[in-house]
CSV table of C-alpha atoms in Angstrom, one decimal:
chain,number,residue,atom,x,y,z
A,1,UNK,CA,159.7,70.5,-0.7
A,2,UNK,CA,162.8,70.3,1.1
A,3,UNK,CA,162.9,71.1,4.9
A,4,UNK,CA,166.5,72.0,5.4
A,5,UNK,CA,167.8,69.4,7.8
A,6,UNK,CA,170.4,67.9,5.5
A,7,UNK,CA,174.1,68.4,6.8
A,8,UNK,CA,174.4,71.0,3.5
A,9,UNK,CA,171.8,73.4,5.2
A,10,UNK,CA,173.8,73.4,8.7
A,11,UNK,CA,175.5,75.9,10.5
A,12,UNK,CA,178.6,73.7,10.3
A,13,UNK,CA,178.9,73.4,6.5
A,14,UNK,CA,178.1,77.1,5.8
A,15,UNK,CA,179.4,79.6,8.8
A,16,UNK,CA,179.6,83.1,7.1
A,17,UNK,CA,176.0,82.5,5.7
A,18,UNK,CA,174.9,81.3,9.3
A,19,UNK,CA,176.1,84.4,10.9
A,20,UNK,CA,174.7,86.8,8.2
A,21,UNK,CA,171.6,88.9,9.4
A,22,UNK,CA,169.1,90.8,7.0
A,23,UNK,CA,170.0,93.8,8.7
A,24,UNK,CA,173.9,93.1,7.2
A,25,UNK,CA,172.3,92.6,3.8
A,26,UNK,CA,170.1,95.9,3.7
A,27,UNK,CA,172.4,98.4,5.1
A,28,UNK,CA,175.8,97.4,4.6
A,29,UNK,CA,175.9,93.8,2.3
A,30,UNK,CA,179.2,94.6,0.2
A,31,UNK,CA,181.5,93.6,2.7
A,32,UNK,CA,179.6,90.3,3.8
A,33,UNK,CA,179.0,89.8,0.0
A,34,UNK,CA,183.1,89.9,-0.3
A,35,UNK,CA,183.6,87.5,2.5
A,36,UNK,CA,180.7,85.0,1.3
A,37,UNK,CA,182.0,85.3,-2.5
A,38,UNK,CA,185.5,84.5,-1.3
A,39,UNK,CA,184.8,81.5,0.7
A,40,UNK,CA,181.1,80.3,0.1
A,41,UNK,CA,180.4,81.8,-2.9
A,42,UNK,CA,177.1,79.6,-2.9
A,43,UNK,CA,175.9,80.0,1.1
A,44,UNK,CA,173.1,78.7,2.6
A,45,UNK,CA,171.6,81.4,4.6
A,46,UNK,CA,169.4,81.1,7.4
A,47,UNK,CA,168.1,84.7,7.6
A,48,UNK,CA,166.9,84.0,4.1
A,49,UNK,CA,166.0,80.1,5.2
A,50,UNK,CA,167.4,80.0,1.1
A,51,UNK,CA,170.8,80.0,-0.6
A,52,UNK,CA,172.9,83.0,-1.9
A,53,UNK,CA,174.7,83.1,-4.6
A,54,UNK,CA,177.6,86.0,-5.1
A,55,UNK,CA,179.9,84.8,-7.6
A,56,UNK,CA,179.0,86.3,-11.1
A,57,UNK,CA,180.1,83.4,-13.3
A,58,UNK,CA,177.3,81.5,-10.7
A,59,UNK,CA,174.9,84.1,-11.2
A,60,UNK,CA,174.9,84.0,-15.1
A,61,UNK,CA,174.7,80.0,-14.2
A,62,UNK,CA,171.6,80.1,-12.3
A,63,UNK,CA,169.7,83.0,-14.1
A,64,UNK,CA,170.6,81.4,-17.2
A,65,UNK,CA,169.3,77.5,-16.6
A,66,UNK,CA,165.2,78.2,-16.0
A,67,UNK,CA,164.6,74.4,-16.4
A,68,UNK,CA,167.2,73.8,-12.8
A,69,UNK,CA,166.3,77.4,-11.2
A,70,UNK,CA,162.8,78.4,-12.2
A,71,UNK,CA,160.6,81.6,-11.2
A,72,UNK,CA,157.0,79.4,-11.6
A,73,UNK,CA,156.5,78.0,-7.8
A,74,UNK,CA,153.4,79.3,-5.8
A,75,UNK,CA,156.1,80.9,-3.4
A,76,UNK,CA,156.9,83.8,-6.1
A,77,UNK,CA,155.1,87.0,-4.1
A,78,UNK,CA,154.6,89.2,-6.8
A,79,UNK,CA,152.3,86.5,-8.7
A,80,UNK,CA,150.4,85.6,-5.9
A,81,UNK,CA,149.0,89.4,-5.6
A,82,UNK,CA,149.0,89.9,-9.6
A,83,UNK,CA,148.9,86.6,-11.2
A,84,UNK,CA,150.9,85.0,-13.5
A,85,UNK,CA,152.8,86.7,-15.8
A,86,UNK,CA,156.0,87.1,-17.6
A,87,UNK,CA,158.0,87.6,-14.4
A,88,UNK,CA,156.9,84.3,-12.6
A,89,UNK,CA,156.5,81.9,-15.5
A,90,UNK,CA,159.3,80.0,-17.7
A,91,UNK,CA,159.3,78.0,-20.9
A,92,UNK,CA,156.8,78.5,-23.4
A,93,UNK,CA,154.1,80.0,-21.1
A,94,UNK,CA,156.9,82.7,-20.3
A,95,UNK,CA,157.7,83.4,-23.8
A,96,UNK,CA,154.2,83.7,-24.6
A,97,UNK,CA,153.4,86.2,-22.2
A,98,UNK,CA,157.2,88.0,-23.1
A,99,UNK,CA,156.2,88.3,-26.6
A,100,UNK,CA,153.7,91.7,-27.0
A,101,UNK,CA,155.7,93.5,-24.8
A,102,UNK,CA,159.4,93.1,-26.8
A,103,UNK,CA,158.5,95.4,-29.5
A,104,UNK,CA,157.4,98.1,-28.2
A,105,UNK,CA,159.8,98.3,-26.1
A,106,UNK,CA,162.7,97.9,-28.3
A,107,UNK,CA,165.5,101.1,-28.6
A,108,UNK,CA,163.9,102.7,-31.4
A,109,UNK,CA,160.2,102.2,-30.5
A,110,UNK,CA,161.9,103.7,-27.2
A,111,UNK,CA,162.8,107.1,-28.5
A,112,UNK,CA,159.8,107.6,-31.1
A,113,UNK,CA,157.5,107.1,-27.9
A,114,UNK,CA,158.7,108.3,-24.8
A,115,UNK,CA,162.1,110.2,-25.8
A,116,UNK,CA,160.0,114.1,-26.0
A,117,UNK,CA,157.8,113.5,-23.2
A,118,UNK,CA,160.6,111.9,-20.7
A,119,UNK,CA,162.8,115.6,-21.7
A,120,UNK,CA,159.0,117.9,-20.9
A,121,UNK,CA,158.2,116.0,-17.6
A,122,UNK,CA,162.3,116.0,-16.1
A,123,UNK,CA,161.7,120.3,-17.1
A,124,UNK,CA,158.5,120.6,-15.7
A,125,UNK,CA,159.7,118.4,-12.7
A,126,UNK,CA,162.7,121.1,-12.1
A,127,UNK,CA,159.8,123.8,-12.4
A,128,UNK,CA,158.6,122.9,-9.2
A,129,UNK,CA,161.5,123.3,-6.5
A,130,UNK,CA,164.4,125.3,-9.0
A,131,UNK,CA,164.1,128.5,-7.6
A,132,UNK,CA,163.9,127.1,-3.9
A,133,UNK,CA,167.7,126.0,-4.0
A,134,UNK,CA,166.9,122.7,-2.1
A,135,UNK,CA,164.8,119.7,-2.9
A,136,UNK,CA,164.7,116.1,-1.7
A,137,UNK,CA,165.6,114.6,-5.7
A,138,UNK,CA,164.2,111.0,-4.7
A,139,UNK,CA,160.9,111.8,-4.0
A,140,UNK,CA,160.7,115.1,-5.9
A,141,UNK,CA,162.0,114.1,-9.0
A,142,UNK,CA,163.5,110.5,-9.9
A,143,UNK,CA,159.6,108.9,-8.2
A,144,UNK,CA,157.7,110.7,-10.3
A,145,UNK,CA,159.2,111.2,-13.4
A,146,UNK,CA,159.2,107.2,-13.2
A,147,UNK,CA,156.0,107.1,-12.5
A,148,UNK,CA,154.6,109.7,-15.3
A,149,UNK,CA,156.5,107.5,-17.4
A,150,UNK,CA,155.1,104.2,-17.1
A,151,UNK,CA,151.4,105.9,-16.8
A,152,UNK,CA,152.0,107.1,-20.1
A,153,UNK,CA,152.6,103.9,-21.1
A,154,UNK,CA,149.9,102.0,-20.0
A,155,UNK,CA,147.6,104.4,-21.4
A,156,UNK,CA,146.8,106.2,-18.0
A,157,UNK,CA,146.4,110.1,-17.9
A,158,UNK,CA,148.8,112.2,-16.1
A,159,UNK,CA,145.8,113.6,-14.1
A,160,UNK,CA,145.1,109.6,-12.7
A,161,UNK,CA,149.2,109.4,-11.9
A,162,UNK,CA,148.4,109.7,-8.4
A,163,UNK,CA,145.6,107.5,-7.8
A,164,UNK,CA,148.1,105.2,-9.9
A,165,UNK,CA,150.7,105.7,-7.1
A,166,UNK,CA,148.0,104.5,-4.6
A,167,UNK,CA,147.0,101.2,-6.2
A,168,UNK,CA,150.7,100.6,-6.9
A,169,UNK,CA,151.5,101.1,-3.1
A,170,UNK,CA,148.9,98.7,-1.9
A,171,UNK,CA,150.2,96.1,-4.0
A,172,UNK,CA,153.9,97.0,-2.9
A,173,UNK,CA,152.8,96.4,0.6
A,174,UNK,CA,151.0,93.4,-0.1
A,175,UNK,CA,154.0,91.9,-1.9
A,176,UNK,CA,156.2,92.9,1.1
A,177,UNK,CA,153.9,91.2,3.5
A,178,UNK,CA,154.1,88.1,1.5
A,179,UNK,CA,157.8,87.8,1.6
A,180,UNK,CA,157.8,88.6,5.0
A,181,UNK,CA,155.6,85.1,5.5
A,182,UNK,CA,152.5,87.3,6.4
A,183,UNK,CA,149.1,86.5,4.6
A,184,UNK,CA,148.2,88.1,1.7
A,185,UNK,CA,146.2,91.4,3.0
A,186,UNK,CA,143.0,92.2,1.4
A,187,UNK,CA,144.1,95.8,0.6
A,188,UNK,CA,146.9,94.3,-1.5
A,189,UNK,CA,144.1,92.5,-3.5
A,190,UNK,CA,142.1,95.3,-3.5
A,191,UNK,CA,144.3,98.0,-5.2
A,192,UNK,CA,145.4,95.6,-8.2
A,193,UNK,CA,141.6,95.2,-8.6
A,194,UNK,CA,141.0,98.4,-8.6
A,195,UNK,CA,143.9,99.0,-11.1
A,196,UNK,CA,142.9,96.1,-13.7
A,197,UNK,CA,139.5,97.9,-13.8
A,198,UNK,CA,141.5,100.8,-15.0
A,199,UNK,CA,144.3,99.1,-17.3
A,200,UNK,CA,141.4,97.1,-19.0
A,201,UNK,CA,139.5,100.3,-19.9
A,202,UNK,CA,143.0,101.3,-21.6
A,203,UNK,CA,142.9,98.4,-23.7
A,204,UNK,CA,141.2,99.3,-26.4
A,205,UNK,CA,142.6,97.5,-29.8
A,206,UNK,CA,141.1,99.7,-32.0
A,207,UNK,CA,143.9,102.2,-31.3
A,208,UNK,CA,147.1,100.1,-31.0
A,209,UNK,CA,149.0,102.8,-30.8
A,210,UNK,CA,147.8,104.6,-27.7
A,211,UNK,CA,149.3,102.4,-25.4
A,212,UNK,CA,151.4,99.3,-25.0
A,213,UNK,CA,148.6,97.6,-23.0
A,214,UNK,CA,146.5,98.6,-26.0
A,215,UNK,CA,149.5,97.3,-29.4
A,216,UNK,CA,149.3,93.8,-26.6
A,217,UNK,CA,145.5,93.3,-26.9
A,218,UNK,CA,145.8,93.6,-30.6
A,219,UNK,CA,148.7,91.5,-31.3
A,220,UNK,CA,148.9,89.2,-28.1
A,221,UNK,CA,147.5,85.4,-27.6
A,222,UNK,CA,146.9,86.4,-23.9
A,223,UNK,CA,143.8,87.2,-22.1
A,224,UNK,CA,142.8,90.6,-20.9
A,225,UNK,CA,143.3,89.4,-17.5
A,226,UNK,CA,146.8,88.1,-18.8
A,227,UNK,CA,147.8,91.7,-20.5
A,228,UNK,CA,146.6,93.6,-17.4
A,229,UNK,CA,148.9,90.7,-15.0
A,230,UNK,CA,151.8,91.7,-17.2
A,231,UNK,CA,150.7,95.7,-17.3
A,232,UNK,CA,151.5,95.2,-13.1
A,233,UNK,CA,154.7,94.0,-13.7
A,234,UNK,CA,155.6,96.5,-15.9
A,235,UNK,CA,154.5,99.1,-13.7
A,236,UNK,CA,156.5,97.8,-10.6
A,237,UNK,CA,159.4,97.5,-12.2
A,238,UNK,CA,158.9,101.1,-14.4
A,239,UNK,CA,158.7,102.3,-11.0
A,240,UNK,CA,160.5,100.8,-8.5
A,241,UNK,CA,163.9,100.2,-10.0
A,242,UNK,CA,163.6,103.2,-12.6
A,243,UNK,CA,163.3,105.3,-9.7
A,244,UNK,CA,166.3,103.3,-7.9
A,245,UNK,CA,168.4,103.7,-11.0
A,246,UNK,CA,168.2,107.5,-11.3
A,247,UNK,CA,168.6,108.0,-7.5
A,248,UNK,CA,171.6,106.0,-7.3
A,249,UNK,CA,173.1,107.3,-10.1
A,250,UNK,CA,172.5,110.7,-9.4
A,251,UNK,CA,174.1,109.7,-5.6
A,252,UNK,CA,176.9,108.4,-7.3
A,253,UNK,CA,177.8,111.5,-9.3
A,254,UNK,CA,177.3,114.1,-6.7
A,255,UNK,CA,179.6,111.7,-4.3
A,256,UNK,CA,182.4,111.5,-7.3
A,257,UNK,CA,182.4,115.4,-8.5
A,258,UNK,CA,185.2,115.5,-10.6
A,259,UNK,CA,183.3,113.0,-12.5
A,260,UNK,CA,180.6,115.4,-12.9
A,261,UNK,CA,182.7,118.5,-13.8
A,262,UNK,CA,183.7,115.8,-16.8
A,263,UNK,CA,180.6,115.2,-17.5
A,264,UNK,CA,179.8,119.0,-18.0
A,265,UNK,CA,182.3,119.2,-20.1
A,266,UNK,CA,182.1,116.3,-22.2
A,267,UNK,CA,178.1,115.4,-21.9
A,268,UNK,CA,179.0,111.7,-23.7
A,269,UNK,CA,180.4,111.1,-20.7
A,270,UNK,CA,177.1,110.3,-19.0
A,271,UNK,CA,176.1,107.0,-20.5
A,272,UNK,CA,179.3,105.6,-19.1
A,273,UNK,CA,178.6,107.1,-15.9
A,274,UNK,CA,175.3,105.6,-15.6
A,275,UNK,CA,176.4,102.2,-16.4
A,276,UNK,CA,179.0,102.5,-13.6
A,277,UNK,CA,176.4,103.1,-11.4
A,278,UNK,CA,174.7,100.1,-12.1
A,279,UNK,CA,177.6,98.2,-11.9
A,280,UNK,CA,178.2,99.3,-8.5
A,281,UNK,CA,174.6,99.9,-7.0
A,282,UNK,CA,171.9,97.7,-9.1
A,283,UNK,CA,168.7,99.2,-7.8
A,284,UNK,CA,167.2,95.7,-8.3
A,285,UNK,CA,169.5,93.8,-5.6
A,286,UNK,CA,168.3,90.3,-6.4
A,287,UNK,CA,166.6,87.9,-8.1
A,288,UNK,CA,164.8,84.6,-6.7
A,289,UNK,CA,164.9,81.2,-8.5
A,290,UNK,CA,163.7,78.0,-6.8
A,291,UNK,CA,165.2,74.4,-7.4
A,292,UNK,CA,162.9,71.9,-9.6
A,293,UNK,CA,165.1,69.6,-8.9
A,294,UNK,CA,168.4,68.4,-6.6
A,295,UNK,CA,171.3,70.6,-8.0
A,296,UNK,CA,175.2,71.7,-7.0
A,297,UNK,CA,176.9,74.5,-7.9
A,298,UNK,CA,180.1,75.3,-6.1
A,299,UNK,CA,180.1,72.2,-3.8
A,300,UNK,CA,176.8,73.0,-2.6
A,301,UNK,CA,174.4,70.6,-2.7
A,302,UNK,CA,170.7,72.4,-2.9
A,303,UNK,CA,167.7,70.6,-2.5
A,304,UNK,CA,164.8,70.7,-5.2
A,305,UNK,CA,162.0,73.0,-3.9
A,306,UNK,CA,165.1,75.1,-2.4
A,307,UNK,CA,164.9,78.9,-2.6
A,308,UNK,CA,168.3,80.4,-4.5
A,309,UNK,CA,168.4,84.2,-4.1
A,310,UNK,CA,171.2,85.5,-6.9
A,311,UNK,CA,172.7,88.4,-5.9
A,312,UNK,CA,173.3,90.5,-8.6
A,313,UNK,CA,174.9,93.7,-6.1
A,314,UNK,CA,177.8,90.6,-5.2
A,315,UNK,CA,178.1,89.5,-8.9
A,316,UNK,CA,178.8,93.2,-10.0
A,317,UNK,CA,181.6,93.7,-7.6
A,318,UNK,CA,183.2,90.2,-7.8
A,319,UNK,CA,186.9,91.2,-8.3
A,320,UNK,CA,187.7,88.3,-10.7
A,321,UNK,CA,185.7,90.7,-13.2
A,322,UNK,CA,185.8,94.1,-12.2
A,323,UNK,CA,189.1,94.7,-10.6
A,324,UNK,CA,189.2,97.5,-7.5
A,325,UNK,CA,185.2,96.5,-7.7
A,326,UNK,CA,184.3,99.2,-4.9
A,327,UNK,CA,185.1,102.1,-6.5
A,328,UNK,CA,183.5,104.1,-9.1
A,329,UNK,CA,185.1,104.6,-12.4
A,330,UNK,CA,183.0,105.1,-15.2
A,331,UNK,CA,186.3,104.5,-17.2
A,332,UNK,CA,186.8,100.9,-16.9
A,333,UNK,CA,186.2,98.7,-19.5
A,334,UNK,CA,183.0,97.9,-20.3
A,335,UNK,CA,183.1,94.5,-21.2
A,336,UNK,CA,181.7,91.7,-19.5
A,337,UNK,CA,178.7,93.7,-18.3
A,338,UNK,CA,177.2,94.4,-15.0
A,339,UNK,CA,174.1,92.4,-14.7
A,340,UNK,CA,172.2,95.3,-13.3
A,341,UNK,CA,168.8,94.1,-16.0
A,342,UNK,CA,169.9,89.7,-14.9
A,343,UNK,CA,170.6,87.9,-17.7
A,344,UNK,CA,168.9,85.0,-19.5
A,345,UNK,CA,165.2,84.6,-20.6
A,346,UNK,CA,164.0,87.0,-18.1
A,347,UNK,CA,166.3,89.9,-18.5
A,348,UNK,CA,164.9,93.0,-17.9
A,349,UNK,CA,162.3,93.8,-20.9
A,350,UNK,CA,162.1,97.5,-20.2
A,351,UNK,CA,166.2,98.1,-20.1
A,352,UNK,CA,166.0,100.4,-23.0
A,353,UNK,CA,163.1,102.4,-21.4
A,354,UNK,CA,164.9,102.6,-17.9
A,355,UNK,CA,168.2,103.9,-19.7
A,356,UNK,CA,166.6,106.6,-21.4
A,357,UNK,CA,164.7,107.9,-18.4
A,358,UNK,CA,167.9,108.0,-16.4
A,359,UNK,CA,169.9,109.4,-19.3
A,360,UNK,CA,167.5,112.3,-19.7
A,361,UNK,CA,166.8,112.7,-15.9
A,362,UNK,CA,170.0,113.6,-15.2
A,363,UNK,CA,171.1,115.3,-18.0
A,364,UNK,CA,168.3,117.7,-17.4
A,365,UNK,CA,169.5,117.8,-14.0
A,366,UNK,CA,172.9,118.9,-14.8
A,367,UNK,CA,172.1,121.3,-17.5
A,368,UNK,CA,169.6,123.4,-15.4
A,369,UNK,CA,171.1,123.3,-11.9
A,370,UNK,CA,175.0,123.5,-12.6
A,371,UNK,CA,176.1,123.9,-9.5
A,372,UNK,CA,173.8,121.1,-7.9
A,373,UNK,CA,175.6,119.5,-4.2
A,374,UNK,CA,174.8,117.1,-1.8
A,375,UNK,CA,173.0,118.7,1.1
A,376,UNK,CA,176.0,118.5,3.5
A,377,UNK,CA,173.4,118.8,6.9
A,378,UNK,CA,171.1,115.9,5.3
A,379,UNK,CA,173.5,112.8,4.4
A,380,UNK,CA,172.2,110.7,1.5
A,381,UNK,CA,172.9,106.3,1.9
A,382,UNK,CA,171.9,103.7,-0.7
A,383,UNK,CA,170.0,100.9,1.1
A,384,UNK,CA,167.5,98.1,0.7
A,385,UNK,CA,167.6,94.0,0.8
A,386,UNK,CA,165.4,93.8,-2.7
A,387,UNK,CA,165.7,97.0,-4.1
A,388,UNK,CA,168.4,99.3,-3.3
A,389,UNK,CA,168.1,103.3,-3.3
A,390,UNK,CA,168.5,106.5,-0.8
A,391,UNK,CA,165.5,106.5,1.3
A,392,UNK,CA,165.9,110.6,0.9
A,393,UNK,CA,168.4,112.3,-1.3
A,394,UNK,CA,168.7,115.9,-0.7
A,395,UNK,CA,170.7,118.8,-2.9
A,396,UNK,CA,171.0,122.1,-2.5
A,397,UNK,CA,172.2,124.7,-5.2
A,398,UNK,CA,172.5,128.5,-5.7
A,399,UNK,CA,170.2,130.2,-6.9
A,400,UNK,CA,169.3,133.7,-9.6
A,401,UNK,CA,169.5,136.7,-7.6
C-alpha cells in the first residue's frame, strides 16, 4: 500500500487540496469543489489522506473502470460491519450478489409492490402533525416514510419499524467510527446481528413473494448469510439517501416557490423538479474507489492501494455540463444526466424505488398542505461530507378553522 510520500501526494504539487478541511467539505463544499474542478480537478487531499475527483467526465472514468478503481479492499467500512456484498465487491462475485436483487426492483415490479402502500403511509404520515400547522418534515416525515418503506421490503412488520431503526443506527455509528479510523465498536456488531437474526426469519422461500429477501433465497446462488449482507445494504441506502433525497428536494422547492406554484398547477412538473434536485444536492455526496494498481487521470499520478473519493455533488455542478450549475432549474435539459445513483456496475440498484418514494412523498405533500412554507424562525441547510441533507427541516402552514 502506498504511504503518500511521493512528490504527487505533496503540498507543493496539489495546493487547493492541501488547504481543503472537512469542515469546507461538509458545510459549504460547492465553492472549494469549483476551485478544485477548475484547477485540480483530480486533488490529493490531505484531510481525506485520499484523492478527489470533481470533474464529471473523471467521475464517469473512475466509477466506470472497477478493474483500476475497485470497491473490494478490506478498507471499505460498510463491509467490514456487514460483510461482503454487492456494494463492496466487483467482477463476478459483484454480479453474483447484484443479480436477485435487479428484478424486483425493476420500474414495474416498483409500482405493483410498493406504489399503494408508499401513497397510505405519506397520508397516514400527514395524519399525525396536519392539524398542528408546524412539523419538522425530516424527521416527521421523509425518515420514516423511508424507513416503512424498506421494512416492507425486507419482510419486516410495521410494528418492528422501530426496533429496525435501532439496529440500523448501531450499525450507522459503527460504520462512522470506522471511517473515522476508530475500531470497530462491538455495539456496531451487535445490532447487524441482531438484525440478520431477524432478516433470516424473513426469508422464507416458500413464499417468494412476501419479500425481496424472501424472491432472493429462492432464486439466488448466495448464502443466507450472503442475502441478509445484501438485505443491510439495501436497508442503508433505502434509508439513508431515500430520506436525503425527499428532504432535499422538498428544501429545494419550498426555497424556489414559484417553482412550486408550477408545480400545483401543472403536477407533471414534479418529476423534473425532483431530478433537479438531485442534480444539484445528491443526498449520496460520494463514492470511494481504491487503486489496484498505479493509475493517472488528469496529470495525477495515484498510487495503487490509493484511496479515490469521486465526488458526485462536484460532478453535478461542473459547468462544462450543466451551464449556471448553481442554480435550480428544473427546466434545463435533461440530458447528460446528473449522476445522483453513480454510474457503472454499481449504480444505484434501488433508483426506481427511491424515485417513486420521493415522487409520492411530496406530491402528497403538496396536495394536502397547499400552502406549506419554510418555517422563517427555524432556517433549514443541506449538509453532510457522505451524505448530504437538512439536519432539521421545519414548515409551517395554515390551518382549518
Amino acid at each position: 500500500m502506498a504511504d503518500h510520500t511521493s512528490v504527487t501526494h505533496t503540498n507543493d504539487a496539489f495546493p487547493i487540496g492541501a488547504s481543503v478541511t472537512l469542515e469546507q467539505l461538509d458545510q459549504a463544499p460547492h465553492e472549494v469543489h469549483a476551485r478544485l474542478r477548475q484547477s485540480e480537478p483530480v486533488s490529493w487531499l490531505p484531510a481525506l489522506n485520499g484523492w478527489l475527483v470533481t470533474r464529471r467526465d473523471l467521475a464517469l472514468q473512475v466509477m466506470r473502470d472497477a478493474n483500476t478503481f475497485t470497491v473490494d479492499d478490506p478498507r471499505f467500512s460498510t463491509a467490514q460491519i456487514v460483510g461482503p456484498s454487492m456494494l463492496s465487491l466487483d467482477g463476478d462475485a459483484h454480479a453474483r450478489h447484484r443479480a436477485p436483487f435487479v428484478g424486483p426492483f425493476r420500474p414495474t415490479a416498483v409500482r405493483e409492490r410498493f406504489a399503494e402502500p408508499a401513497a397510505a403511509e405519506a397520508d397516514d404520515l400527514i395524519n399525525t402533525f396536519a392539524s398542528d400547522g408546524t412539523a419538522e418534515l425530516r424527521r416527521s416525515f421523509a425518515g420514516p416514510l423511508a424507513a416503512a418503506i424498506m421494512a416492507r421490503a425486507l419482510g419486516i412488520d410495521q410494528n418492528e419499524v422501530d426496533a429496525m431503526l435501532t439496529w440500523y443506527d448501531g450499525i450507522v455509528t459503527a460504520v462512522t467510527e470506522i471511517t473515522a479510523g476508530h475500531e470497530t465498536p462491538q455495539s456496531g456488531r451487535d445490532a447487524f446481528a441482531q438484525l440478520s437474526e431477524r432478516l433470516t426469519a424473513a426469508m422464507d422461500p416458500g413464499d417468494a413473494d412476501a419479500s425481496l429477501l424472501a424472491a432472493a433465497a429462492a432464486h439466488a446462488d448466495l448464502t443466507a448469510d450472503q442475502i441478509v449482507s445484501n438485505a443491510g445494504v439495501l436497508l442503508f441506502g433505502g434509508i439513508e439517501t431515500t430520506e436525503g433525497m425527499i428532504a432535499n428536494a422538498l428544501l429545494l422547492l419550498l426555497q424556489n416557490p414559484d417553482t412550486l406554484t408550477d408545480i400545483r398547477s401543472d403536477p407533471t412538473l414534479l418529476d423534473a423538479a425532483i431530478e433537479e434536485s438531485l442534480r444539484l444536492e445528491p443526498a449520496a455526496a460520494v463514492v470511494d474507489r481504491y487503486a489496484t494498481a498505479d493509475a493517472q487521470i488528469a496529470g495525477a499520478d495515484i498510487d495503487k492501494g490509493d484511496l479515490v473519493r469521486v465526488s458526485i455533488t462536484a460532478a453535478n455542478r461542473d459547468p462544462e455540463v450543466f451551464p449556471d450549475p448553481d442554480r435550480f432549474d428544473p427546466d434545463r435539459p435533461r440530458r447528460p444526466r446528473h449522476l445522483a445513483f453513480a454510474q457503472g456496475p454499481h449504480v444505484c440498484v434501488g433508483v426506481h424505488l427511491a424515485r417513486l418514494e420521493a415522487r409520492t412523498a411530496l406530491a402528497t405533500l403538496i396536495h394536502r398542505l397547499p400552502n406549506l412554507l419554510l418555517d422563517p424562525q427555524r432556517p433549514s441547510k443541506i449538509e453532510g461530507l457522505v451524505f448530504r441533507k437538512p439536519p432539521t427541516l421545519h414548515a409551517v402552514w395554515e390551518t382549518a378553522a
